[in-house]
Each structure stands twice: as C-alpha cells, then as structure tokens.
Coordinates of C-alpha atoms and ligand atoms in Angstrom, one line a residue:
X1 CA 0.0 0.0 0.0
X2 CA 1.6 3.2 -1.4
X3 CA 1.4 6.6 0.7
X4 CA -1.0 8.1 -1.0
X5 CA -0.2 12.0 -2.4
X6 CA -4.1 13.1 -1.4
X7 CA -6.2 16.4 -3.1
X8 CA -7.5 18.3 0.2
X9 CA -9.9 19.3 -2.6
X10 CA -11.0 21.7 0.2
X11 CA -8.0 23.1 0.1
X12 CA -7.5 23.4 -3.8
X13 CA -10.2 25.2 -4.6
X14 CA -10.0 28.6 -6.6
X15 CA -13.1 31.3 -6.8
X16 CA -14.9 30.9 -9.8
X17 CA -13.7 27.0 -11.0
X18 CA -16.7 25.2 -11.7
X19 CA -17.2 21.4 -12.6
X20 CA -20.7 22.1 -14.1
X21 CA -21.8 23.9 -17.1
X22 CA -26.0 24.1 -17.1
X23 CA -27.8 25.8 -19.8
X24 CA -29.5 29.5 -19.7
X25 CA -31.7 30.1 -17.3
X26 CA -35.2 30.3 -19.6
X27 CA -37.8 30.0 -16.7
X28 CA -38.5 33.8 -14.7
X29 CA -35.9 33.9 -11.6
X30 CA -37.6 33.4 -8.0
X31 CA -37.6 35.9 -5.2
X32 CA -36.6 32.9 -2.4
X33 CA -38.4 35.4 0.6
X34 CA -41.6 35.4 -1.3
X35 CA -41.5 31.3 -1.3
X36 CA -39.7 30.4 1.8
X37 CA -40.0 31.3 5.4
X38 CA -36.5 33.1 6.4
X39 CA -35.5 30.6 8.7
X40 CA -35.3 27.9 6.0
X41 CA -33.2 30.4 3.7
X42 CA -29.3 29.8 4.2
X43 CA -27.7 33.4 5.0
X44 CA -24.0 32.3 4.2
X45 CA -22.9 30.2 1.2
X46 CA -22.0 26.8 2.2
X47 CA -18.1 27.1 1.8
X48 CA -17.7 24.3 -0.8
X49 CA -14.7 24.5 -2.9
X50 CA -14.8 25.5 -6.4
X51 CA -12.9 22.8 -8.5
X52 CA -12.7 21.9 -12.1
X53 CA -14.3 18.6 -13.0
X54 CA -11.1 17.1 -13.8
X55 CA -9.5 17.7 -9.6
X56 CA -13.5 16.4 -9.0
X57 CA -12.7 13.3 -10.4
X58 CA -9.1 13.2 -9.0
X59 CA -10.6 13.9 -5.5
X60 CA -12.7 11.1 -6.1
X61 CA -10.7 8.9 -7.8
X62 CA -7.9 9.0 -4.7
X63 CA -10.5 8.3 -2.2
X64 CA -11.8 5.0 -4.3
X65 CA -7.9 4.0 -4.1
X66 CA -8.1 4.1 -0.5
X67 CA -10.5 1.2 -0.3
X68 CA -9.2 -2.3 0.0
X69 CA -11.2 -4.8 -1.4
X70 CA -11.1 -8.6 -2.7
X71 CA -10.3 -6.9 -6.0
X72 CA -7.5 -5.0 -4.6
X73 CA -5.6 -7.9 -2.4
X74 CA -5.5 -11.2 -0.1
X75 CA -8.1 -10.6 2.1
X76 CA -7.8 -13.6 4.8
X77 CA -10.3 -12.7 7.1
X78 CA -11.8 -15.4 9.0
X79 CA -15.4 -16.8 9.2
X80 CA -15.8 -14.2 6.1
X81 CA -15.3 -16.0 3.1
X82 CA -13.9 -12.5 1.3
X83 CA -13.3 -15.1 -1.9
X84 CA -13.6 -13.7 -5.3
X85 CA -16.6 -12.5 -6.9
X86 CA -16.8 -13.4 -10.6
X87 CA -17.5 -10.6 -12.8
X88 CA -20.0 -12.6 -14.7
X89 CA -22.2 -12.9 -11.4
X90 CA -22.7 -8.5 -11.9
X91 CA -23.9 -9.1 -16.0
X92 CA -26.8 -11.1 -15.0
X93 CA -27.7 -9.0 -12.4
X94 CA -27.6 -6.2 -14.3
X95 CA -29.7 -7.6 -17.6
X96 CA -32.7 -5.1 -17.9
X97 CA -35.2 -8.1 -17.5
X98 CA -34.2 -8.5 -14.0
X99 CA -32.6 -5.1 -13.0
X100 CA -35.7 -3.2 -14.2
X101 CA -38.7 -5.4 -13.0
X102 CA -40.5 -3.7 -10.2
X103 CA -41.6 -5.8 -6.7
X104 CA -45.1 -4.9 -6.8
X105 CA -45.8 -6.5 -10.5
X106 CA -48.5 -9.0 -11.3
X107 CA -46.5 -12.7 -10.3
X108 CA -47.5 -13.6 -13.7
X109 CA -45.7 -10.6 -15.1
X110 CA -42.2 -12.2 -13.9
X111 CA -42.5 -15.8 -14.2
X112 CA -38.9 -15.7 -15.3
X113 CA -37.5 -14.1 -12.2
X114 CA -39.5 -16.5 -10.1
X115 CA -38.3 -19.6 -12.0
X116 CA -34.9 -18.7 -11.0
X117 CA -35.7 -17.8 -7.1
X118 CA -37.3 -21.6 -7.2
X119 CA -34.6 -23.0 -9.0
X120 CA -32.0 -21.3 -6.4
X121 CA -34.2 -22.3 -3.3
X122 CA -34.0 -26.0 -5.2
X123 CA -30.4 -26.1 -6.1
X124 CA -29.6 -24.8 -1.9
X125 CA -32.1 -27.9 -0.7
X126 CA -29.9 -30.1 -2.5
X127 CA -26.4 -28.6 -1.4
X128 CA -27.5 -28.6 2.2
X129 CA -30.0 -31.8 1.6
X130 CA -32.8 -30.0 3.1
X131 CA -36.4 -30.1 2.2
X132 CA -37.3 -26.6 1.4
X133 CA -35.9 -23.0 1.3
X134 CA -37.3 -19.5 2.3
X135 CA -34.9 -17.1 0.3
X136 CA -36.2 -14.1 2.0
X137 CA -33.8 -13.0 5.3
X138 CA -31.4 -10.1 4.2
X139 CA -28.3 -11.9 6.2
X140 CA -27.1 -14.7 8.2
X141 CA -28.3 -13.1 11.1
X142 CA -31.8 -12.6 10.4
X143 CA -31.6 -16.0 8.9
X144 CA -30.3 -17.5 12.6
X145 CA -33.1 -15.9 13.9
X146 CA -36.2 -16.6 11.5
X147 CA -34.7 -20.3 11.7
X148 CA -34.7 -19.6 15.8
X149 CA -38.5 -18.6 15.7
X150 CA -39.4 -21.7 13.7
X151 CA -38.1 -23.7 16.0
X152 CA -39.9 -21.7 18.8
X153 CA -42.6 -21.9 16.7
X154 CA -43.0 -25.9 16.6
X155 CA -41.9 -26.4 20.1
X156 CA -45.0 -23.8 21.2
X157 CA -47.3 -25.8 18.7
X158 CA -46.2 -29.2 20.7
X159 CA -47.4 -27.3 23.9
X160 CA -43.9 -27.4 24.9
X161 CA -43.0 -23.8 25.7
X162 CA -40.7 -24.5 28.3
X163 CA -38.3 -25.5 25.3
X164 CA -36.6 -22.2 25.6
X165 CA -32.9 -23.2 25.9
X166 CA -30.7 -23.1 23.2
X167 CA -27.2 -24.5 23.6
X168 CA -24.5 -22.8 21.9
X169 CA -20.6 -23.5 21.5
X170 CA -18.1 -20.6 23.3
X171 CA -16.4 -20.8 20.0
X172 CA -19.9 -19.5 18.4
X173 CA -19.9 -16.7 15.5
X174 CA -21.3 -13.7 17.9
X175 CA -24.3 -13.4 16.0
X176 CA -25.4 -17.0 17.8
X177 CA -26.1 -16.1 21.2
X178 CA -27.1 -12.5 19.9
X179 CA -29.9 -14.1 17.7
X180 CA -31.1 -16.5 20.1
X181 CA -31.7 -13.5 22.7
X182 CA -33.1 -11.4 20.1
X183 CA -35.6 -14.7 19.4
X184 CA -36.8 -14.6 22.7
X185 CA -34.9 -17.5 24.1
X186 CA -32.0 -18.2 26.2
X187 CA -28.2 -19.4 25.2
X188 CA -26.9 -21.7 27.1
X189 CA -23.0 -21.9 26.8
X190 CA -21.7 -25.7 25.6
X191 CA -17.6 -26.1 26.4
X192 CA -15.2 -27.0 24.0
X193 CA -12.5 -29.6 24.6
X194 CA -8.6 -29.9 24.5
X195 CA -9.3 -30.5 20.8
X196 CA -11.1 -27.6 20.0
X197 CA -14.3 -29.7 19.6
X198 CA -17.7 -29.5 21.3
X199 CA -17.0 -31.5 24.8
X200 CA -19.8 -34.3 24.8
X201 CA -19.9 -34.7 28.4
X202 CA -20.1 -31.3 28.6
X203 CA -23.1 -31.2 26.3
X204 CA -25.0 -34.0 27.9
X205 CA -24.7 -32.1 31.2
X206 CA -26.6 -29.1 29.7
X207 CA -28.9 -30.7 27.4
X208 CA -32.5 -31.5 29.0
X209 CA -36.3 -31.3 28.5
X210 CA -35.9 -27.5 28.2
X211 CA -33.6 -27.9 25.3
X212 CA -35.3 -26.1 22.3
X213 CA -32.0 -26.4 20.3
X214 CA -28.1 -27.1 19.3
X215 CA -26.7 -24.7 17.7
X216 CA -24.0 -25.5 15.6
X217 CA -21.2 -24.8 13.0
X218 CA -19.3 -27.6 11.4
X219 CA -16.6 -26.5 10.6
X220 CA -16.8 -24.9 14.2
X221 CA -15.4 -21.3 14.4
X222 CA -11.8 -22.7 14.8
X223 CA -11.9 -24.3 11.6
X224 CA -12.0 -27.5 13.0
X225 CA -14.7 -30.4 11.9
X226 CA -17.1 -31.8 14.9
X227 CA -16.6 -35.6 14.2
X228 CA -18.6 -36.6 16.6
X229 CA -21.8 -34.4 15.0
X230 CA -24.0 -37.7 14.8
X231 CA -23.7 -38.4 18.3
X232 CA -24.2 -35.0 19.2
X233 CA -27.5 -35.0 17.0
X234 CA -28.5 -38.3 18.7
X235 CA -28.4 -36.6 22.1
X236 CA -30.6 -33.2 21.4
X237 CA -33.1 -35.1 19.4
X238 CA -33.6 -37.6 22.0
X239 CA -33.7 -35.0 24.5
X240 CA -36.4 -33.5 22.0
X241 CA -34.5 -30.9 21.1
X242 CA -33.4 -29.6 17.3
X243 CA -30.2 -28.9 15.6
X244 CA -29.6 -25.6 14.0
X245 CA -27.0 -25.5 11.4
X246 CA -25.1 -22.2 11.5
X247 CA -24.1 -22.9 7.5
X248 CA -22.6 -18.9 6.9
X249 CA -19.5 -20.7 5.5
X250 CA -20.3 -23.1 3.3
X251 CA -16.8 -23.2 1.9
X252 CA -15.1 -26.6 3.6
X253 CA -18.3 -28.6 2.6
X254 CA -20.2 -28.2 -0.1
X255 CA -20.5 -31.5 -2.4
X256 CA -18.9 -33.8 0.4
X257 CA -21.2 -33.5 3.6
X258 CA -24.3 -31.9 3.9
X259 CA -26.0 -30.6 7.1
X260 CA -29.1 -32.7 6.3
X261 CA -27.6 -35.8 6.6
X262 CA -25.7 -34.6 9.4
X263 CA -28.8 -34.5 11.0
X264 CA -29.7 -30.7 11.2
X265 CA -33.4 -29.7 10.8
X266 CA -32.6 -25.8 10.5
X267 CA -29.9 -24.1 8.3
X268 CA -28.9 -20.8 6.8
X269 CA -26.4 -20.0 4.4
X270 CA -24.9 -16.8 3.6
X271 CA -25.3 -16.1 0.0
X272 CA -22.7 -13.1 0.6
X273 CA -20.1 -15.4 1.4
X274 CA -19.9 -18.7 0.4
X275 CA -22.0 -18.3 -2.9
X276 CA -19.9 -15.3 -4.1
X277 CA -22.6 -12.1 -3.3
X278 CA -20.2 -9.3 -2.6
X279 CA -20.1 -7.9 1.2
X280 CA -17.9 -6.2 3.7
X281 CA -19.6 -3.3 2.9
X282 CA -20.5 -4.1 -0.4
X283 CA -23.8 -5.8 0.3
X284 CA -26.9 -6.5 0.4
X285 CA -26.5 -9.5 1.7
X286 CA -28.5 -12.4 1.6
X287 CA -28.8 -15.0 4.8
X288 CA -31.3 -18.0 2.7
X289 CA -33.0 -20.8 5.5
X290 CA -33.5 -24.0 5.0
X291 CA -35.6 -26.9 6.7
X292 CA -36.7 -30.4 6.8
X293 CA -40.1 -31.4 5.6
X294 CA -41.3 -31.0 9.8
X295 CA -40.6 -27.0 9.5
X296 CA -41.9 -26.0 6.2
X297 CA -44.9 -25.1 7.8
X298 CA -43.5 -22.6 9.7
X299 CA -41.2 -20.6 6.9
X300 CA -41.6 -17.0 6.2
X301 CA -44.5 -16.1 3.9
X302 CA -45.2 -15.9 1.0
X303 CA -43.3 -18.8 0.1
X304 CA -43.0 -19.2 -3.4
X305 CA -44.3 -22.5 -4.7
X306 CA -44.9 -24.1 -8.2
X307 CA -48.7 -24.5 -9.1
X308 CA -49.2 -26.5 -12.2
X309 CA -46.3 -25.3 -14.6
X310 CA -47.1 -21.6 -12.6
X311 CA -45.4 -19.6 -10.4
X312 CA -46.9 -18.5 -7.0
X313 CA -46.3 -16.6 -3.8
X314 CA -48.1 -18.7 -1.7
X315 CA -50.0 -16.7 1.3
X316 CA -51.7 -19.2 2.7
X317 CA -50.0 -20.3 5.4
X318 CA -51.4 -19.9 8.7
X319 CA -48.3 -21.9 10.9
X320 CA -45.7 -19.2 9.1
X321 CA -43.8 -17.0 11.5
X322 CA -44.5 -14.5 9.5
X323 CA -43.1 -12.3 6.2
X324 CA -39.7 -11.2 7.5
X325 CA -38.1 -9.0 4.6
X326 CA -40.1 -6.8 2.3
X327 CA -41.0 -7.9 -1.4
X328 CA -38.9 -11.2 -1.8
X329 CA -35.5 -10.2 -0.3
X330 CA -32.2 -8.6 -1.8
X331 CA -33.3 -10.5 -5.5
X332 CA -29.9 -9.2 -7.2
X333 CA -28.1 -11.3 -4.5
X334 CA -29.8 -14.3 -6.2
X335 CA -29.3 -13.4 -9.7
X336 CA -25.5 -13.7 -8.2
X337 CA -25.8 -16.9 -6.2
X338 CA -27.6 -18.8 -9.2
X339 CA -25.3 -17.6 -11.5
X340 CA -22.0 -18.8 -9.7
X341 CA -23.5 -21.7 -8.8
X342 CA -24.6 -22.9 -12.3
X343 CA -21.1 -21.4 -13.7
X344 CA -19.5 -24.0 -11.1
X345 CA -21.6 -26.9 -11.6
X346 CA -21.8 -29.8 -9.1
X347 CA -18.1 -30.6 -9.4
X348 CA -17.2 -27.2 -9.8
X349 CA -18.6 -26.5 -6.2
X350 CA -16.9 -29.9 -5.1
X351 CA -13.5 -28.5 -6.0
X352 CA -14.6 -25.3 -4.2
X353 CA -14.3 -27.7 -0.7
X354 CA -10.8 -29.0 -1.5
X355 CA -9.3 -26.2 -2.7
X356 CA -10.2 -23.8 0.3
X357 CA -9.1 -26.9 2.5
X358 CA -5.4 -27.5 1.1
X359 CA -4.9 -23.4 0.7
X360 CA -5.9 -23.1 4.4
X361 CA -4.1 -25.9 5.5
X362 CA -0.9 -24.9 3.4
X363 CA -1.1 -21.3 5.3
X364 CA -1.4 -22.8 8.2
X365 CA 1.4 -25.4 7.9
X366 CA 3.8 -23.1 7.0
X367 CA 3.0 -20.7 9.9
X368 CA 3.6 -22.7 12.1
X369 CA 7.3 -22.4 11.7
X370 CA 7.0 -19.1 14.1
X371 CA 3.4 -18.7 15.8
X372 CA 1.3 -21.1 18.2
X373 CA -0.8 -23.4 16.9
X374 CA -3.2 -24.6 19.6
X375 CA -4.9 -27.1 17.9
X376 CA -2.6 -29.2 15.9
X377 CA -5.0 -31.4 13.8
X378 CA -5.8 -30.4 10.0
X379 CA -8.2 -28.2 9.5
X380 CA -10.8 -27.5 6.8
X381 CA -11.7 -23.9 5.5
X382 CA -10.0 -21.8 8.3
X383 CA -7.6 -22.0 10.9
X384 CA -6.5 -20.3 14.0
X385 CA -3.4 -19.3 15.7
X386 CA -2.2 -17.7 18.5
X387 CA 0.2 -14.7 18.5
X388 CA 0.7 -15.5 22.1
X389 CA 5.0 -16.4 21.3
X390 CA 5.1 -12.7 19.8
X391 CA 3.3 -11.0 22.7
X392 CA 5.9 -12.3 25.4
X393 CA 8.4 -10.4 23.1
X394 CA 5.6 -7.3 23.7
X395 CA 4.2 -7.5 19.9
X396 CA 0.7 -7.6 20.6
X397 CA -1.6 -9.3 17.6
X398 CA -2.6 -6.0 17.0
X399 CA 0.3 -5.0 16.3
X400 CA 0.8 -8.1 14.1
X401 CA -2.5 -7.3 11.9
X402 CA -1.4 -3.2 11.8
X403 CA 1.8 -4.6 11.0
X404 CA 0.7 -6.6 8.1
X405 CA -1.1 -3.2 6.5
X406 CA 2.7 -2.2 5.6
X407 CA 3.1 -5.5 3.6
X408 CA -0.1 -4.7 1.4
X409 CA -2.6 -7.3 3.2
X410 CA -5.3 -7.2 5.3
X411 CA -5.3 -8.9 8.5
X412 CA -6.9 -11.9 9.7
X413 CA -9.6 -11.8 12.1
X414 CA -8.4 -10.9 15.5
X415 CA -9.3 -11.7 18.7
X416 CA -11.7 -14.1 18.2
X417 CA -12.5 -16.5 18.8
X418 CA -12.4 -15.1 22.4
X419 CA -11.1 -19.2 23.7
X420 CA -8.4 -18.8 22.2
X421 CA -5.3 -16.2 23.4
X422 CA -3.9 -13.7 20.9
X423 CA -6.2 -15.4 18.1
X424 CA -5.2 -14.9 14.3
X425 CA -8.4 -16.5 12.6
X426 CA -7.1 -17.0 8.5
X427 CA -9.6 -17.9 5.7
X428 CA -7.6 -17.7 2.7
X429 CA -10.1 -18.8 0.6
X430 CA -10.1 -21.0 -3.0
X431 CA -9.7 -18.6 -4.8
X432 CA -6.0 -17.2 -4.3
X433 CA -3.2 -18.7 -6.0
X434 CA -0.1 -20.3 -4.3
X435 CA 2.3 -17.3 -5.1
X436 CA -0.7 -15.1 -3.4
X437 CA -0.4 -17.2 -0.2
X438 CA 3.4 -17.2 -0.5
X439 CA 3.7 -13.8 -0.2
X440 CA 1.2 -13.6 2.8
X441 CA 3.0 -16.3 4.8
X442 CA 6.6 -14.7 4.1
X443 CA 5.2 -11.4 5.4
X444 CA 3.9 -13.2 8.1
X445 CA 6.8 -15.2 9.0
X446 CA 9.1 -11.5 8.5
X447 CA 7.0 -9.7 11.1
X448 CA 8.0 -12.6 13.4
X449 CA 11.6 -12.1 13.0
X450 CA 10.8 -7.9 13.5
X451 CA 9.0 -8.8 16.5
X452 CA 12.1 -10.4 17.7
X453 CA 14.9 -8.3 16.0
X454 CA 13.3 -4.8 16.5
X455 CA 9.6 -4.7 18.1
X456 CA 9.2 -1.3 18.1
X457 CA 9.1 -1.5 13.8
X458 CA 5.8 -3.9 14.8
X459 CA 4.6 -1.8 17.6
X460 CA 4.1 1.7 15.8
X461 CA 2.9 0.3 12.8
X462 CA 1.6 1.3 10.5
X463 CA 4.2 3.1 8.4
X464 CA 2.7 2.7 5.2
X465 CA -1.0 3.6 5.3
X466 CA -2.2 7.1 4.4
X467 CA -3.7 7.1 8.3
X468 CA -1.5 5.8 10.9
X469 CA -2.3 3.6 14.1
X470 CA -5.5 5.2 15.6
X471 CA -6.7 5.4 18.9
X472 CA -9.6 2.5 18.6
X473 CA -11.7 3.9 21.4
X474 CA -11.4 7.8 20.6
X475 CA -12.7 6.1 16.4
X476 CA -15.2 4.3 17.9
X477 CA -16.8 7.3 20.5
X478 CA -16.0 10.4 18.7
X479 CA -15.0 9.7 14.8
X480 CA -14.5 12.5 13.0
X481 CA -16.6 12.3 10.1
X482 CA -15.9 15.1 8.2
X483 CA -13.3 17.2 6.4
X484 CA -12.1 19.8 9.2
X485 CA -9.8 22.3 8.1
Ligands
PLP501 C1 -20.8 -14.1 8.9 C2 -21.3 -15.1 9.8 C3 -22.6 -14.9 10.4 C4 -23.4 -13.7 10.3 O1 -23.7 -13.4 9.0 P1 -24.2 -11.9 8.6 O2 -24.7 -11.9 7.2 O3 -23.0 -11.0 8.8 O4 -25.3 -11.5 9.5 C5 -23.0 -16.0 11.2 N1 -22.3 -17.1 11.5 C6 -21.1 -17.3 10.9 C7 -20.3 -18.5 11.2 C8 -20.5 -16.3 10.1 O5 -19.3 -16.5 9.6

C-alpha cells in the first residue's frame, strides 16, 4: 500500500472554478423570501470548494484508491469468506429483465425471475439436503433468527413452551447467542474440549427437557470439523431438542457432507459469502433458511411455490412465523448466487471444498514455523493461531494485523474467537493462488523475526497507510466524520 499524495480538494479550490456547465436560465428567476420562510433560507454560502471537473474526479478517484477490497488484495479474514466475486455474477444481475422489474408486478408478469428464485431455493435444498428454502432474510443473522422462531414456533405448537434453551458453543460466530436473545430465548453456553471440539460430556450435562435447540457450525469457528456431529445429533433429538446449522460458511463442505444428513433440521447459508454475493460493505446481503419437511410449515410467507407449470407466492400459510423481509428479499443477490452456482456446476462446487481446505491448510502449515498453533489437527476452511509467542516479546496481535497493513494485506480476524489467546483467525479462501499465499506467509513469518529483532518497527505500525495507528476507542466514541480544516 503506497502513501497516497491526497487532493484536500477543500484546500485546492480557486473562486470561480466550476465542474458544471447548465444551460441559460429560460424560466423567470424566483424571489426565495416570497416562497420560503426566512429561517429555512441559508444566509451564508455553504463554503464548498470551487474545482474543475477534472480535480473532482481526481478527488474522487484518490478516495476510491483508498479502499481495499477482494479486488484489490488477499483478504484472509476469517469466518468471512472475502473469496472472489466473478464478474459474470454483476452481467446477470444487471440484464434489464431482472434489473428493471419492479416488486409490486402481477407474479404472472415475472414468471422468469420466479423460475430462477425456485430453481435457487431447489439447487440450496440439494447442497445442504434440506427439504425446502425461504430465500427471504437479508443476512445470516436474520436468517439465525427466523430459523430460531421456527423452532420456537414448533416447540409452542407441541405445547412445549418451556423449550426455551438453546445450547450454543463458546467458540460461536457472535451473531449466535445474539440471535437466540433477540428470538426470545435463552443461550446456554456448551464447552469445548482440549481439541477444540464441542466436549460431549459437557453437552450431555446441559442438554434436557428444556432444550429447544443445538446450535451449531461444522466446521466450528476454529476451523475444526465436529466428528462426533452424529452423536451429538442423537443426544438433542432424543432429548427432544433440534439442531440448528449455522451454515454462513459453506466453503469446507459443499459436495462432500451436507448438514441434512448430518442430522440438522434448521440451516442458513450466507449467500454473501460462500456463494460469491459481494459484502464487507458491499452488500446487500443475503442469509437464505433451510428446513426439513417437519418445519416448512412454519417458513416465512409468501413462500414461493410451483402450481401447475405456474409460479406463485403462496399466502396461505397460517403456521408461518411470519413475512420477515419486504417484497422477496435482496433478489440481485440471487441473480449472483444462481449464476455462480450454475457457472460451477456440481463438481465445480466440489472442487470449491478442497481447494479452500489445502490453501488453508498450506497457510497454516507453514505458519507454524514461528506462531502457536493450539490445535494441531488439520483443519478445513479456516484456521486459527495464537500470536501468544510474539506477545511475550511485547508485539501484541494487533500490532501483528497493523503490521501486516505495511506488507499490502489485510489482517486476519483478531481476537476471536475469544477461547483462544492472541487469536489470528485466517480464511484464505479458493480462490487465491499459491504465489498469493506465499507472499502472505513470508510477510507473516518476516514480522515474526521484526518482533524479535526490532519490536518497536511492529509496535508503531503502520508506516505505510495514508492514516496511521488510531486510537480504537477515541474512532469508535467520537469519529470525526468530516473534512475539518
Ligand atoms: C458471517 C457469519 C454470520 C453472520 O452473517 P451476517 O450476514 O453478517 O449476519 C453468522 N455465522 C457465521 C459463522 C458467520 O461467519
């Protein structure tokens, strides 16, 4: 990341420069006091500068160049996915047959667009080998928690409404617990063991006739694979309980497990992340939920059925929790989704899975020549390490991930997940080449040596970056969010 020579346009303006030309004025001039009330009429000009259109567009242009993006570099953050968005995915979304229908058209006016949402919700029942899909929720969250209030939902329908626990891993994506609180029930905290997997005794303690569900990622948030996931669905169904699949990252296990067969009755995926809808920023996202044949019932309405060879939103539904999401959701998300998966293909998705396996695994073998690794087995998608070696040398992680900004890459997730000390959580995705992650791990593996050699390099970083090390809590409380001179 170069240091950037940035236009203060503010500063650069000269009276009289203008970036517009309009025509003549041909419509009689206004007297603003006979049509306003004075207090709405501003007494001093607003101060903007005047610019050419040619230092507009540079002033712009520099500010674009301070964004970093998947297009711009490795992105490695964990329990993201930041993978490559194929440019193809933006074409379809942007053909004017889907890009200029309008949500409150006749159904029978966009038969086309409909076939596609079905044929997404049909191609997602048979990644995840669910039943049936609701596309609507705008992001994993809201698709935790409309899968949340289905379960609720049943539970209250069985007359069990004591079922109001759900058990939850400490190595949980935040948004867990959150969503389960925000559903109305309560989290209930599951231990993990010396091998970073759910501890089964620890799980059989908690689990009991208020159990209203497990929920679960596999790959958990460490990267790691529960192996013992059909054991662990045996105890919270015979406890009565259901199993929730947190399914956000997709990426370790699409076309060789899938959470139906792993026994899950509830899922959501994140169409942002696995299935190549852009976010961090960039979104809308898209957080689809899917459920066995026992939950349909309870999806969000409309849910959009096939009548005859016809297309329908289907109302009638009186078990549904409910419409969540206005219209039918974020639809240009789908357009995205569809299109990536049917550019991939079955095998194509397949080779997704290994690929993101071997990169991570390669990152994280070669790693481990200079940070902790605190659980040695292989991982799948994503890994974690500790940067607890670096900080007995006084090179904090942060310091690590500032650090890192110099070399031209963003960090890895940091502290978190919170079980583990220093965490470094790395997703390098399938989509990076080996000399990508090459260069990553040797800039990795030279801020261990600065850390040893001369910490104080890693400790005031960044150099590099148009805005240096910032005070995180002074950001957070009182950002300045505009130009001051
Ligand atoms: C990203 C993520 C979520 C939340 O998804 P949002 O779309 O950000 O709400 C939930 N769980 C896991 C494991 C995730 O990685």
């Amino acid at each position: 990341m170069a240091k950037t020579d940035f236009p203060l346009i503010f500063e650069r303006g000269k009276e009289g420069r203008t970036s517009y030309s309009l025509p003549e004025m041909d419509v009689p001039e206004i007297n603003l006091e006979d049509e306003f009330d004075e207090a709405y009429i501003r007494q001093e000009a607003p101060g903007l500068p005047e610019v050419s259109e040619l230092d507009l567009m540079r002033h712009y242009t520099a500010l674009s160049n301070r964004n970093y993006g998947v297009d711009s570099g490795f992105y490695p953050l964990g329990s993201c996915t930041m993978k490559y968005n194929p440019k193809i995915n933006e074409d379809v979304a942007r053909l004017a047959g889907f890009s200029h229908i309008h949500p409150h058209q006749d159904p029978k006016t966009v038969q086309g667009a409909m076939e596609i949402m079905y044929d997404l919700q049909t191609s997602l029942s048979e990644i995840t080998g669910m039943h049936d899909f609701s596309l609507q929720s705008a992001a994993g969250a809201q698709g935790e928690w409309s899968g949340l209030m289905m379960i609720r939902a049943l539970h209250e329908k069985n007359g069990e409404f004591n079922r109001t626990n759900v058990i939850v891993p400490d190595s949980a994506h935040g948004t867990n617990p959150a969503s389960v609180t925000v559903a109305g029930l309560d989290a209930v905290t599951v231990k993990t063991n010396e091998n970073g997997l759910v501890d089964i005794e620890d799980l059989k303690r908690v689990v009991d006739e208020d159990t209203a569900a497990l929920m679960l990622t596999n790959p958990n948030t460490l990267g790691l694979f529960e192996t013992e996931i059909m054991e662990m669905a045996e105890i919270v169904h015979g406890a009565g309980g259901k199993l929730y699949y947190d399914g956000a990252n997709l990426n370790a296990i699409m076309g060789f497990v899938r959470p139906g067969d792993m026994g899950f009755d509830v899922v959501h995926l994140n169409l942002h992340k696995t299935f190549t809808g852009p976010h961090g920023g960039g979104g809308p996202g898209s957080g689809p939920v899917g459920v066995t044949e026992e939950f349909a019932p309870f999806l969000p309405k409309p849910v959009l059925t096939k009548k005859d060879s016809e297309f329908v939103f289907d109302y009638d539904r009186p078990e549904s929790i409910g419409r969540i999401k206005p219209y039918y959701g974020n639809f240009g998300i789908y357009l995205r989704a569809y299109t990536y998966i049917r550019t991939m293909g079955a095998e194509g998705l397949k080779k997704v899975s290994e690929y993101a396996v071997v990169n991570a695994n390669y990152v994280m073998r070669r790693l481990e020549e200079e940070y902790a690794l605190p659980y040695s087995q292989h991982c799948k998608h994503e890994f974690v390490i500790s940067g607890k070696n670096q900080k007995q040398l006084g090179v904090r992680t942060l310091d690590i991930a500032k650090r890192l900004l110099d070399y031209g890459y963003h960090p890895p997730t940091i502290y978190f997940p919170l079980n583990v000390e220093e965490a470094m959580m790395t997703e390098p995705t399938e989509t990076e080449s080996k000399e990508t992650l090459d260069g990553y791990i040797e800039a990795m593996l030279a801020i261990s040596r600065e850390a040893k050699g001369d910490p104080e390099l890693v400790q005031e970083a960044p150099h590099e970056t148009p805005v240096r090390r910032m005070d995180e809590t002074t950001a957070a409380r009182k950002p300045i969010l505009r130009y001051q001179p």
